[in-house]
Amino acid sequence: LFISILSLQVYCSAQEILKVDYPAIKEYVTNHNTEFQKLMQRFAENDTLLTRQDHAMLYYGYSFTPAYKGSMDDFHRGIAHYGWQYCNVNKEEKYEDAYNIGKELLKKNPVSLQLLYNMYGIAGLLQKDIREIKHYSKRYAALLTMIALTGDGTSEETAFKVICVNDEYQLLNMLFKMENMKGQSLVNKCDLIEFDKCQYYEGNQMYFDISRSLDYMSELF
């Protein structure tokens, strides 16, 4: 709840949309890989000097690395397995095992909202040091709010830009508090989600730009 409210406050205070230039991001990741990796390291260490533009470069830039496999890859199946462990184990040592699995998965994908959220939760269950718990919550909130600044979700032209379909649900459920999802459809290169309402969003539908995932899949074939 704290993360969601914090994200909402930043989102509502924004004066303009954060532009995402995919060609420029691809060029940076491709031709300045050393600098990009240093940026990733700063993110992993919770560098407070990182800007919204830095977080955009990190999140969208990941989709131009060899580790990115679109929306449904082995990594996300790993998240699903980790989530199963997280929800069903009942012994502390099993929670610790799941926590260690999550750490390894984060090395492969440091910008996974789902994984960062899970790690935040399980760190709390294990009563880790508060600084360690915040280590995940701050990164999660930074990425969530950055994505929320890429549009307003009211049209294809102003759709929220995500690199993973699962990230749509992070915004819908954790930030905007969606109630009763009614449908999902592909409109050109956007996911259109319809719902009864959201607590923190006007209207009953929201557009998400999933062009990066679709472009990646088309490149494979």
PDB file of C-alpha atoms in Angstrom, residues 1 8 15 21 23 25 41 47 53 76 83 96 99-100 104-105 117 122 130 153 156 167 190 194 198 207:
ATOM      1  CA  LEU A   1       0.000   0.000   0.000  1.00  0.00           C
ATOM      2  CA  LEU A   8       0.492   7.569  -7.202  1.00  0.00           C
ATOM      3  CA  GLN A  15       3.526  17.890 -15.512  1.00  0.00           C
ATOM      4  CA  ASP A  21      12.787   6.882 -27.741  1.00  0.00           C
ATOM      5  CA  PRO A  23      15.878   3.790 -31.401  1.00  0.00           C
ATOM      6  CA  ILE A  25      17.772   3.528 -26.276  1.00  0.00           C
ATOM      7  CA  GLN A  41      24.906  -1.790 -11.213  1.00  0.00           C
ATOM      8  CA  ASP A  47      21.788   4.759  -6.212  1.00  0.00           C
ATOM      9  CA  GLN A  53      15.415   9.092 -17.543  1.00  0.00           C
ATOM     10  CA  HIS A  76       9.033 -15.579 -16.463  1.00  0.00           C
ATOM     11  CA  GLY A  83       5.678 -17.433  -6.944  1.00  0.00           C
ATOM     12  CA  GLU A  96      14.751 -18.630   2.634  1.00  0.00           C
ATOM     13  CA  TYR A  99      14.378 -15.833  -1.379  1.00  0.00           C
ATOM     14  CA  ASN A 100      17.712 -17.118  -2.651  1.00  0.00           C
ATOM     15  CA  GLU A 104      19.478 -15.369  -8.691  1.00  0.00           C
ATOM     16  CA  LEU A 105      16.547 -14.493 -10.943  1.00  0.00           C
ATOM     17  CA  TYR A 117       7.459  -7.080  -5.627  1.00  0.00           C
ATOM     18  CA  ILE A 122       9.221 -12.353   1.180  1.00  0.00           C
ATOM     19  CA  ILE A 130      14.529  -2.852   7.036  1.00  0.00           C
ATOM     20  CA  GLY A 153      -3.498   5.098 -20.916  1.00  0.00           C
ATOM     21  CA  GLU A 156      -3.052   4.157 -28.463  1.00  0.00           C
ATOM     22  CA  ASP A 167       3.907  -5.332 -15.981  1.00  0.00           C
ATOM     23  CA  CYS A 190      -1.426  -2.087 -27.823  1.00  0.00           C
ATOM     24  CA  GLU A 194     -11.356  -3.159 -19.924  1.00  0.00           C
ATOM     25  CA  CYS A 198     -10.101   1.686 -10.880  1.00  0.00           C
ATOM     26  CA  TYR A 207      -4.151   1.110 -23.260  1.00  0.00           C
TER      27      TYR A 207
END
